[in-house]
Coordinates of C-alpha atoms in Angstrom, one line a residue:
X2 CA -1.2 -8.5 15.5
X3 CA -0.4 -10.4 18.4
X4 CA -1.0 -7.2 20.4
X5 CA -4.4 -6.9 18.6
X6 CA -5.1 -10.4 19.5
X7 CA -4.4 -10.3 23.0
X8 CA -5.9 -7.1 23.6
X9 CA -9.1 -8.7 21.6
X10 CA -9.2 -11.8 23.3
X11 CA -8.5 -10.5 26.4
X12 CA -11.4 -7.9 26.5
X13 CA -14.0 -10.3 24.8
X14 CA -13.2 -12.8 27.8
X15 CA -14.1 -10.6 30.3
X16 CA -17.3 -10.4 28.5
X17 CA -18.2 -14.1 27.9
X18 CA -17.6 -15.1 31.5
X19 CA -20.0 -12.8 32.6
X20 CA -22.7 -13.9 29.8
X21 CA -21.7 -17.8 30.2
X22 CA -20.7 -18.2 34.0
X23 CA -17.3 -19.5 32.3
X24 CA -14.0 -20.1 34.1
X25 CA -10.9 -18.2 32.9
X26 CA -9.6 -20.5 30.5
X27 CA -12.9 -20.4 29.0
X28 CA -13.1 -17.4 29.1
X29 CA -9.9 -16.9 27.0
X30 CA -10.9 -19.6 24.7
X31 CA -14.4 -17.9 23.8
X32 CA -12.5 -14.4 23.5
X33 CA -9.6 -15.8 21.2
X34 CA -12.9 -17.4 19.5
X35 CA -14.1 -14.1 18.7
X36 CA -10.9 -13.3 16.6
X37 CA -10.5 -16.0 14.6
X38 CA -14.4 -15.3 13.6
X39 CA -12.7 -11.8 13.2
X40 CA -10.6 -12.4 10.9
X41 CA -13.2 -14.8 9.4
X42 CA -15.4 -12.0 8.6
X43 CA -12.2 -9.8 7.7
X44 CA -11.5 -12.9 4.7
X45 CA -15.0 -13.5 3.4
X46 CA -15.5 -9.8 3.3
X47 CA -11.8 -9.7 1.4
X48 CA -13.3 -12.3 -1.0
X49 CA -16.4 -10.4 -1.9
X50 CA -13.9 -7.7 -3.5
X51 CA -11.5 -10.0 -5.0
X52 CA -14.7 -12.0 -6.8
X53 CA -16.3 -8.9 -7.7
X54 CA -13.2 -7.5 -9.4
X55 CA -12.3 -10.6 -11.2
X56 CA -16.0 -11.2 -12.4
X57 CA -15.1 -7.5 -14.7
X58 CA -11.8 -8.6 -15.8
X59 CA -9.5 -6.8 -13.3
X60 CA -6.6 -9.6 -11.7
X61 CA -6.1 -10.0 -8.2
X62 CA -2.9 -10.4 -6.8
X63 CA -3.4 -11.1 -3.5
X64 CA -5.3 -10.6 -0.2
X65 CA -3.8 -9.1 3.0
X66 CA -5.8 -9.6 6.5
X67 CA -5.0 -7.3 9.5
X68 CA -7.3 -8.0 12.5
X69 CA -8.4 -4.7 11.6
X70 CA -9.1 -4.8 7.9
X71 CA -7.7 -6.3 5.0
X72 CA -7.1 -4.9 1.8
X73 CA -7.4 -7.0 -1.7
X74 CA -4.5 -6.4 -4.1
X75 CA -5.7 -5.6 -7.9
X76 CA -4.0 -5.5 -10.9
X77 CA -5.1 -2.4 -12.6
X78 CA -7.5 0.3 -11.3
X79 CA -11.4 0.1 -11.8
X80 CA -12.2 0.7 -15.6
X81 CA -15.1 3.3 -14.9
X82 CA -17.0 4.7 -11.4
X83 CA -19.9 1.7 -12.1
X84 CA -17.5 -0.9 -11.8
X85 CA -15.5 0.9 -8.9
X86 CA -18.6 1.5 -7.3
X87 CA -19.6 -2.3 -7.8
X88 CA -16.1 -3.6 -6.4
X89 CA -16.2 -1.2 -3.3
X90 CA -20.1 -2.1 -2.0
X91 CA -19.5 -6.5 -2.8
X92 CA -17.3 -6.2 0.6
X93 CA -19.8 -4.6 2.6
X94 CA -23.1 -6.4 1.3
X95 CA -20.9 -9.7 2.0
X96 CA -20.6 -8.6 5.7
X97 CA -24.4 -7.4 6.0
X98 CA -25.5 -10.5 4.5
X99 CA -23.3 -13.0 7.4
X100 CA -24.7 -10.3 9.9
X101 CA -27.8 -10.6 9.4
X102 CA -28.0 -14.2 9.3
X103 CA -25.7 -14.5 12.4
X104 CA -28.5 -12.0 14.4
X105 CA -30.8 -14.2 13.2
X106 CA -29.3 -17.4 14.9
X107 CA -28.4 -15.3 17.8
X108 CA -32.2 -14.5 18.0
X109 CA -33.2 -18.1 17.7
X110 CA -30.8 -19.5 20.1
X111 CA -31.2 -20.0 23.8
X112 CA -29.7 -17.0 26.2
X113 CA -26.6 -18.1 28.2
X114 CA -25.7 -21.2 25.6
X115 CA -22.5 -21.7 23.7
X116 CA -23.9 -21.9 20.3
X117 CA -25.6 -18.9 21.3
X118 CA -22.3 -16.9 22.4
X119 CA -20.9 -18.0 19.2
X120 CA -23.6 -17.2 16.7
X121 CA -23.5 -13.7 18.5
X122 CA -19.7 -13.5 17.5
X123 CA -20.3 -13.9 14.6
X124 CA -23.0 -11.0 14.5
X125 CA -21.1 -8.5 16.2
X126 CA -18.0 -9.4 13.7
X127 CA -19.5 -8.9 10.7
X128 CA -22.0 -6.3 11.9
X129 CA -18.8 -3.9 13.2
X130 CA -16.8 -5.4 9.8
X131 CA -19.6 -3.8 7.4
X132 CA -21.0 -0.7 9.4
X133 CA -17.4 0.4 9.9
X134 CA -16.2 -0.4 6.1
X135 CA -18.9 2.0 5.0
X136 CA -18.3 5.2 6.7
X137 CA -17.6 7.4 3.9
X138 CA -13.5 8.4 3.6
X139 CA -10.8 6.3 2.0
X140 CA -9.0 3.8 2.8
X141 CA -12.3 2.4 3.9
X142 CA -14.9 0.7 1.3
X143 CA -17.1 3.9 1.9
X144 CA -14.7 5.8 0.9
X145 CA -14.2 4.3 -2.3
X146 CA -17.2 4.5 -3.4
X147 CA -17.5 8.4 -2.5
X148 CA -14.4 8.5 -4.7
X149 CA -16.3 6.3 -7.3
X150 CA -19.5 9.1 -7.2
X151 CA -17.2 12.1 -7.7
X152 CA -15.8 10.8 -9.8
X153 CA -18.8 9.8 -12.2
X154 CA -19.6 13.5 -11.3
X155 CA -16.5 15.5 -12.3
X156 CA -14.8 12.8 -14.5
X157 CA -12.3 13.1 -12.7
X158 CA -11.1 9.7 -10.9
X159 CA -7.5 11.8 -8.9
X160 CA -10.3 14.6 -8.0
X161 CA -13.1 11.9 -6.3
X162 CA -9.4 10.5 -4.8
X163 CA -8.5 13.3 -2.9
X164 CA -12.1 14.2 -2.6
X165 CA -12.6 10.9 -0.6
X166 CA -8.5 11.4 1.1
X167 CA -9.6 14.0 3.0
X168 CA -12.7 12.7 4.0
X169 CA -11.5 9.9 5.3
X170 CA -9.2 12.6 7.4
X171 CA -12.4 13.4 9.3
X172 CA -13.7 10.4 9.7
X173 CA -10.5 9.7 11.9
X174 CA -10.7 13.0 13.1
X175 CA -14.5 11.6 14.5
X176 CA -12.7 8.3 15.3
X177 CA -10.5 10.2 17.7
X178 CA -13.2 12.8 19.2
X179 CA -15.2 9.8 20.1
X180 CA -12.1 7.8 22.2
X181 CA -12.0 10.8 23.4
X182 CA -15.4 11.4 24.9
X183 CA -15.8 7.8 25.9
X184 CA -12.8 8.3 27.6
X185 CA -13.9 11.7 30.0
X186 CA -17.1 9.7 30.6
X187 CA -15.6 6.6 31.7
X188 CA -17.1 4.5 29.5
X189 CA -14.1 3.3 28.1
X190 CA -12.4 0.0 29.0
X191 CA -8.6 0.8 29.4
X192 CA -7.4 -2.3 27.2
X193 CA -9.7 -0.6 24.0
X194 CA -8.3 2.9 24.1
X195 CA -4.6 1.9 22.1
X196 CA -6.8 -0.4 19.8
X197 CA -9.5 2.6 19.2
X198 CA -6.4 5.1 18.9
X199 CA -5.0 2.9 16.5
X200 CA -7.9 2.0 14.3
X201 CA -7.7 6.6 14.1
X202 CA -4.1 6.7 13.1
X203 CA -4.9 4.0 10.4
X204 CA -7.6 5.6 9.1
X205 CA -5.7 8.9 9.3
X206 CA -2.7 7.3 7.5
X207 CA -4.3 5.7 5.2
X208 CA -6.4 8.5 3.5
X209 CA -2.7 10.7 3.9
X210 CA -1.8 8.2 1.5
X211 CA -4.8 8.6 -0.7
X212 CA -4.4 12.6 -1.2
X213 CA -0.5 11.9 -1.3
X214 CA -1.3 9.3 -4.8
X215 CA -4.0 11.1 -6.0
X216 CA -1.6 14.4 -6.2
X217 CA 1.2 12.2 -8.1
X218 CA -1.7 10.8 -10.0
X219 CA -2.3 14.1 -11.4
X220 CA 1.4 14.4 -12.5
X221 CA 1.9 11.3 -14.3
X222 CA 1.0 12.7 -18.0
X223 CA 4.6 14.4 -16.8
X224 CA 6.4 11.2 -17.3
X225 CA 8.7 11.6 -20.3
X226 CA 11.4 8.9 -20.1
X227 CA 13.3 10.2 -23.6
X228 CA 14.1 13.5 -21.0
X229 CA 13.6 12.1 -17.3
X230 CA 16.0 8.8 -17.9
X231 CA 19.8 10.1 -17.2
X232 CA 22.5 8.9 -20.2
X233 CA 24.8 6.3 -20.1
X234 CA 28.8 6.2 -20.2
X235 CA 30.3 3.2 -20.9
X236 CA 32.4 1.8 -19.4
X237 CA 34.6 -1.8 -20.0
X238 CA 34.0 -4.6 -18.3
X239 CA 37.0 -5.0 -15.5
X240 CA 37.5 -0.9 -15.5
X241 CA 38.6 0.5 -12.0
X242 CA 35.3 2.2 -10.2
X243 CA 37.9 5.5 -9.9
X244 CA 38.6 5.3 -13.7
X245 CA 35.6 5.3 -14.2
X246 CA 34.2 8.0 -12.3
X247 CA 37.2 10.5 -13.6
X248 CA 36.2 9.9 -16.8
X249 CA 32.2 10.4 -16.5
X250 CA 33.8 13.9 -14.6
X251 CA 35.8 14.8 -17.6
X252 CA 33.0 14.2 -20.0
X253 CA 31.5 16.8 -17.9
X254 CA 27.9 14.4 -17.2
X255 CA 28.0 14.0 -13.6
X256 CA 24.5 12.2 -13.5
X257 CA 25.5 9.9 -16.0
X258 CA 24.8 6.5 -15.3
X259 CA 28.1 3.9 -15.6
X260 CA 27.3 1.1 -18.0
X261 CA 29.6 -1.4 -18.2
X262 CA 29.8 -2.9 -21.7
X263 CA 31.2 -6.0 -23.2
X264 CA 34.1 -6.7 -25.9
X265 CA 31.2 -6.2 -28.6
X266 CA 30.3 -2.7 -26.7
X267 CA 26.7 -4.4 -25.0
X268 CA 25.6 -3.0 -21.8
X269 CA 25.9 -6.0 -19.7
X270 CA 25.3 -4.2 -16.1
X271 CA 25.1 -0.5 -14.6
X272 CA 27.2 0.4 -12.0
X273 CA 24.6 0.8 -8.4
X274 CA 25.3 4.2 -7.5
X275 CA 24.7 3.7 -3.8
X276 CA 27.0 0.5 -3.8
X277 CA 29.6 2.6 -5.6
X278 CA 29.2 5.8 -3.1
X279 CA 29.9 3.1 -0.5
X280 CA 33.6 2.1 -1.5
X281 CA 36.0 4.2 0.4
X282 CA 37.9 6.4 -1.8
X283 CA 41.2 4.5 -1.3
X284 CA 39.7 1.1 -2.6
X285 CA 38.1 2.5 -5.9
X286 CA 41.0 2.4 -7.6
X287 CA 41.8 -0.7 -7.1
X288 CA 38.3 -2.3 -7.5
X289 CA 36.7 -3.3 -10.9
X290 CA 33.2 -1.7 -11.6
X291 CA 31.7 -5.4 -11.9
X292 CA 31.8 -5.5 -8.5
X293 CA 29.5 -2.5 -7.4
X294 CA 27.4 -3.5 -10.7
X295 CA 23.8 -4.8 -11.1
X296 CA 23.5 -7.3 -14.2
X297 CA 20.6 -6.1 -16.4
X298 CA 18.9 -9.4 -16.1
X299 CA 18.6 -8.6 -12.5
X300 CA 16.9 -5.1 -13.1
X301 CA 13.2 -4.6 -14.1
X302 CA 13.4 -2.8 -17.7
X303 CA 11.4 0.2 -19.1
X304 CA 10.4 0.7 -22.8
X305 CA 11.0 4.5 -23.8
X306 CA 7.8 4.9 -24.9
X307 CA 6.3 3.8 -21.5
X308 CA 3.7 5.9 -20.0
X309 CA 3.3 7.5 -16.3
X310 CA 1.0 4.5 -15.4
X311 CA 3.3 1.7 -16.8
X312 CA 6.2 3.7 -15.0
X313 CA 4.8 4.0 -11.7
X314 CA 3.2 0.8 -11.8
X315 CA 6.8 -1.3 -12.2
X316 CA 8.5 1.2 -9.8
X317 CA 5.5 -0.3 -7.2
X318 CA 6.1 -4.1 -8.3
X319 CA 10.2 -4.2 -8.4
X320 CA 11.1 -0.9 -6.3
X321 CA 14.7 -0.2 -7.0
X322 CA 17.3 2.8 -7.1
X323 CA 17.4 2.9 -10.8
X324 CA 15.8 1.0 -14.2
X325 CA 17.8 0.8 -17.9
X326 CA 15.5 2.5 -20.0
X327 CA 15.4 0.4 -23.9
X328 CA 14.9 1.2 -27.3
X329 CA 14.5 -2.1 -28.9
X330 CA 17.3 -4.3 -27.6
X331 CA 19.7 -1.1 -26.9
X332 CA 19.8 0.1 -23.4
X333 CA 19.8 4.2 -24.2
X334 CA 19.4 5.9 -20.5
X335 CA 18.7 4.8 -16.9
X336 CA 15.5 6.0 -15.1
X337 CA 16.5 6.9 -11.2
X338 CA 14.0 6.8 -8.6
X339 CA 15.3 9.9 -6.9
X340 CA 14.0 12.0 -10.3
X341 CA 11.0 10.1 -10.8
X342 CA 9.9 11.2 -7.4
X343 CA 11.3 14.7 -7.8
X344 CA 9.0 14.8 -10.7
X345 CA 5.7 13.6 -9.3
X346 CA 6.3 15.1 -6.0
X347 CA 8.0 18.0 -6.5
X348 CA 7.7 19.5 -3.3
X349 CA 8.6 16.4 -1.2
X350 CA 12.8 15.6 -0.2
X351 CA 13.9 12.9 -2.0
X352 CA 17.5 11.6 -1.7
X353 CA 19.3 11.6 -5.1

């Protein structure tokens, strides 16, 4: 953010000095004003998404602002293609209205004045945000609209996401090609080159993430915690780590999760595999399992009947290595994130 702020401020300051006959300090202030107006435009754009989502009963967890765009985090996906389309178009619509008003103000104010320049800043900010986000490829809003259209035609949300993701990659390559052409023609300011390259890279990565999520979504129906969760091997509190591991090896269940139980036999904690593996072998006979375990109160739990979407939402909301699987008040198994990743992305290398 700081680097982009400096780049945009310097680029716009040069333009402002030519237009308004300002000194260096005045030009930089106007350039910084453009950065502020750009962030404000992005905020209003994202508020368009957020308020439209809330109007259709979808909760909003927060808005993340960046100089090149923003992101509105919702608590669930749109239930229908129509709602998806309305939410996706709300942001560009807000930017277009603000841009039109700013263009009208720019035309009405005398050229060469500070008011004219400020209006011009707002016009450029909102028009750029509206046009850029309307391009038909994820992760842009135009890509979300394309996803809604494909979803409506095929009745398959994941297919819509994948199609819009591949179009997003094409948009990223098109942006890169534009950068190359402008550079060869020397029509691109030196400081603008890294900015546009960053835009192309951001688009490519976002599109790739969308394609990946679509492929994961197609496999969510395979999530069955009764089969995916690893079994438990209960060990009393205070048991040395080496002894607990020996019991697990003798039981012939090397993948079983070590569950620390109290005197009543209730599971109170789970041994953290990473912390246990970090203990040197010579110390394991003298270290109690409690020292490398996490209490159940600190771990998000999953009901054994939870479907794939709920499991994935829990993992996104509470990132971790393992999740207790419960049936009522009893812990009946442990879901390891590596096992879930292997199921959802079998071709992707994971660490066990």
